[in-house]
C-alpha angles and dihedrals in degrees: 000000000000099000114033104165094051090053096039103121106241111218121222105188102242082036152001137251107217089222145348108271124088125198094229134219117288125152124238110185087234084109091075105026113102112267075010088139090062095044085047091053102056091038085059093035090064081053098056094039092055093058115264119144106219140010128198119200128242103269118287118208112236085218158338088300098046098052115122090217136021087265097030121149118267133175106217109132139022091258087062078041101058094049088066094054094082078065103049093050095047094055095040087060085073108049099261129124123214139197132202115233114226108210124179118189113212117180084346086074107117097219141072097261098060115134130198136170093266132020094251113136109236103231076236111058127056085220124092099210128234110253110241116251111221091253089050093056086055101045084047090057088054088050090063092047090053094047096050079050092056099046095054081058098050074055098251114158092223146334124246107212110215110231093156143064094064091287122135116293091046089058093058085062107064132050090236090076099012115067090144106147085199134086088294107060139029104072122053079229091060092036085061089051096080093060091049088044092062094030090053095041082051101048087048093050099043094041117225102296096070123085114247096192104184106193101218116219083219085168122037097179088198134092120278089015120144129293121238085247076064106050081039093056095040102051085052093052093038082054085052097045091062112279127149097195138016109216120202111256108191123192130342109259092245086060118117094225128092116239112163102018123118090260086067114111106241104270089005084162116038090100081070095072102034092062080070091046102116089018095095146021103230118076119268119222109207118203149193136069097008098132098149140067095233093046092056102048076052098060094041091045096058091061091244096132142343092248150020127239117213127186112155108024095068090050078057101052119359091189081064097128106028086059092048090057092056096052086244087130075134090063092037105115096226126223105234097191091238091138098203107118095031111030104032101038083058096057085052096055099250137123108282119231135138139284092216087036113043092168086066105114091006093075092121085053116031112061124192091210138143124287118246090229129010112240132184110242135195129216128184118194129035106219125116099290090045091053092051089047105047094036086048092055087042091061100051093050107269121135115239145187120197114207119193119170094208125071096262146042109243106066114192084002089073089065090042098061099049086069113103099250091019081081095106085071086075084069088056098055094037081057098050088035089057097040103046079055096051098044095049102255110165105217119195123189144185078041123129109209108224127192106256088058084071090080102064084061140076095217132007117204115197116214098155089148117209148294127227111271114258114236134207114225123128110270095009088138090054116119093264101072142104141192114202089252091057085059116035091022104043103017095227118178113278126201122246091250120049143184121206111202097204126048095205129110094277087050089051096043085057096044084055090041094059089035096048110011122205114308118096118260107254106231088255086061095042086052103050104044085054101049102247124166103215091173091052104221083148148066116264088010084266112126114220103219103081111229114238128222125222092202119200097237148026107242130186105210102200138184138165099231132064107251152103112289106252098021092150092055119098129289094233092056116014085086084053098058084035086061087046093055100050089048094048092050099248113162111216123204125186137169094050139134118225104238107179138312124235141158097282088061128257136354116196133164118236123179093347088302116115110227133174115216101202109214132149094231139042115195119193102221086158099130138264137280119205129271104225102125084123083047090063094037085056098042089055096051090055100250110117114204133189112264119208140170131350094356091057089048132002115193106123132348099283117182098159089059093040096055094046094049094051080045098051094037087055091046106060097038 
């Protein structure tokens, strides 16, 4: 097999775990959705289906006060019970096992009734939290027992309590959100009383033959977090208070470090736990950014943790583990930690799914079958949204021909993954590449698709993308500018100071593009550049002296309007460029008007004061406008064909919705 560690059985003692990867815990918002328990079900139930050996369920509030929204899910009484138990019998048809996470907010509850152990407001919530009562911290505890209760009669194989991310039982844990003078706070040794409490009242309650995962905050990544002498005391504690399993917890959600973005190096975490490894008897999951096999039997190879702790990925591909197994990673359709379509549409308040998936948590709505008839399609244009679409009608038995009038599949992509950070892209278009291939797709490129070819097929899609938007500034067509393609594209010769005319995400990949080129930053690097502390000399592994960046060159980063740069990014990730770019040096302007361009570089107007940035190179970062000049052609010679993509409507680069719309538009012909 070509990856043994990762398909060697765990024992746990009472059971067995058919091999070392868990699905870990996301929230949907399925959980709150209406028939959102069925729809739960059969999003887990292609989980388990596709091999996985535990799952372990997006967090469940113990009660009112613990909820991470005004209507989130709790699990308080057998009626709330019962409705998990169409779960628990659809994954257990497959041979998994799956345990129910128990969160408890804390001061990250997004309503007025948090509570917390002490009255401190989270940077990310409106909501200054109710300090606990002392009565209210037991009866708390008794909440989570309950809870765990509840769960082993909905037929769950185990409950996973929730002590990281900065919820709150973590914030029990450090001074910075704990200032309680009773029996709770003070010592660190006081302030770990409150998890093994929970995890011994639990274990007493649910009897041995039930998995107690903790997840262990092992790496706070914020100020007066806890010292390494302090994870170390308390998993040994946690493993005598009653747990199975110690799952990784990284960075509180408050923290200024990346931890699960696209810029983090694949298992950038994983030294963390195995730090812990020998440490302790019972077996240590490690987590984040582990989205391949191979990376995986690495991790486990190397001797940094028992078992492996998926998200994502499996939103990505629930068939993850039975490819692997096969030895089809090729197949595998690989997470590449954008965020854009789970996190952030979470923190939206939307249903989470996937940009590369667009079927995950639609599973009871979208459905990969057969076409009635088969028919022959046309697309034209292979970006993001021409790919779904052909590789969706492929699958349902239609014949199709790709047309793409450049040398290679992938369109703006193509720029996008050149960008150190931006690497994960590359997956994507490994996995098209490999399963136009498999369903039969004929791909021709360096084709241009006419008009009078439409008529050799039963349907055409158009998905022609987009081209950068023309401005109109004086001298805009002198030598010293750019357009983005110019840059990422065709790699032509860039000054040593630059000025970006567009502060979106086009205008920032090309910022990082010129700062950090191409090549993937090695984990040093990433470490270093975000202040981590990998030795651990200090509290919540975040050094205090702030590492400084000699950048290679001096870059203007420009936009109309007043704003923030990146303020159509996602929520999840546009703090995180922002971060880049003051680290980096770029200076950002907004609020400006474009005067002229000339030789000596760039004259702009700010607040009503005319100023020249001199600078060597302009690049036009100003948007795009859609390519649908064949669209028209089509539409006045009486044929209508389906538009997609960029080419339906341009904004920003938008592969999440791309993709969903090819794979829509394939679904319903």
């Amino acid at each position: 097999m070509q990856y043994p560690k990762l398909f060697t059985p765990l024992n746990l003692g009472f059971t067995q775990l058919k091999n070392r990867v868990i699905m870990g815990s996301m929230h949907t918002g399925l959980e709150e959705e209406k028939n959102g328990f069925e729809k739960l079900a059969a999003f887990y139930e292609a989980r388990a289906k596709g091999g996985v050996a535990l799952i372990v369920t997006g967090g469940i509030a113990p009660d009112f006060f613990g909820r991470l929204s005004p209507f989130g899910a709790k699990m308080t009484s057998i009626s709330e019970a019962n409705k998990h138990k169409v779960i628990t019998d659809a994954v257990h048809k497959h041979d998994t096992k799956i345990c129910m996470q128990i969160l408890h907010a804390g001061r990250y509850g997004y309503h007025p009734f948090s509570l917390a152990p002490s009255r401190i407001k989270a940077p990310i919530s409106p909501f200054k939290p109710w300090a606990m009562p002392g009565f209210m911290v037991e009866k708390t505890i008794k909440n989570f027992v309950r809870a765990a209760k509840l769960a082993q009669k909905a037929g769950y194989d185990g409950v996973e309590v929730m002590g990281s991310e900065g919820y709150l039982i973590n914030q029990f844990l450090v001074s910075r959100t704990n200032q309680r003078t009773d029996k709770w706070g003070g010592s660190f040794e006081n302030r770990m009383q409150f998890p093994l409490e929970i995890v011994k009242r639990i274990r007493k309650e649910v009897g041995e033959n039930f998995i107690i995962i903790y997840r262990l905050s092992m790496l706070d990544i914020v100020e007066d977090g806890q010292t390494w002498n302090e994870i170390e005391l308390l998993a040994k504690a946690i493993e005598n208070a009653g747990a199975s399993v110690i799952n990784t917890g990284i960075g509180w959600h408050e923290a200024r470090v990346p931890t699960i973005a696209q810029m983090v190096p694949r298992a950038g975490f994983a030294w963390v736990t195995k730090r812990l490894m020998g440490k302790v008897n019972i077996p240590l999951i490690t987590t984040n950014r582990i989205n391949m096999p191979h990376v995986a039997e690495k991790v486990l190879a190397e001797g940094c943790a028992d078992m492996i702790s998926m998200a994502r990925p499996f939103l990505a591909d629930p068939d993850f583990m039975n490819k692997a197994s096969e030895n089809k990673s090729d197949a595998i359709n690989t997470c590449i930690a954008c965020n854009q379509a789970c996190l952030d549409q979470i923190f939206n308040q939307k249903v989470a799914s996937c940009l590369v998936n667009p079927f995950a948590c639609r599973e009871t709505e979208w459905k990969l079958s057969a076409a009635t008839t088969a028919k022959n399609i046309a697309v034209v244009g292979a970006g993001p949204a021409g790919l779904a679409a052909a590789l969706t009608a492929a699958q349902r038995g239609h014949s199709v021909t790709l047309f793409e009038a450049n040398a290679q599949i992938g369109g703006q992509l193509n720029m996008a993954r050149i960008v150190s950070g931006k690497e994960e892209f590359n997956e994507t278009l490994r996995y098209y590449t490999h399963q136009l291939q498999a369903h039969h797709v004929t791909i021709k490129l360096n084709t241009s698709f006419t008009a009078d070819m439409a008529n050799h097929f039963e349907e055409v899609i158009i998905s022609t993308g987009v081209v950068p938007r023309h401005v109109n500034i004086e001298g805009v067509a002198l030598p010293n500018v750019l357009s983005y393609p110019d840059v990422l594209r065709d790699n032509k010769p860039v000054g040593g100071r630059v000025a970006i005319i567009g502060a979106g995400g086009i205008g920032i990949d090309t910022a990082m593009f010129l700062l950090k080129g191409s090549e993937p930053e090695s984990l040093a690097d990433f470490d270093e550049k975000w202040n981590l502390d990998t030795t651990y000399a200090e509290r919540g592994g975040i050094v205090h002296t702030r590492h400084k960046i000699n950048p290679t060159k001096e870059i203007y980063l420009l936009q109309r309007k007043k704003g923030k740069p990146g303020a159509a990014l996602g929520k999840t990730t546009a703090w995180i460029h922002r971060e880049e770019l003051k680290k980096y040096g770029v200076k950002y302007l907004d609020g400006l008007e474009y005067e002229k361009i000339s030789e000596q570089g760039l004259h702009i107007v700010r607040d009503g004061k005319k100023q020249l940035l001199e600078v060597d190179t302009i690049i036009i970062c100003a948007g795009q406008t859609s390519e649908r000049s064949l669209y028209d052609e089509l539409l006045a010679l009486g044929i209508t064909p389906h538009l997609i993509g960029g080419a339906k409507e341009a904004g920003e680069l938008d592969a999440k919705r791309a993709i969903e719309e090819g794979t829509k538009v394939a679904l319903y012909m």
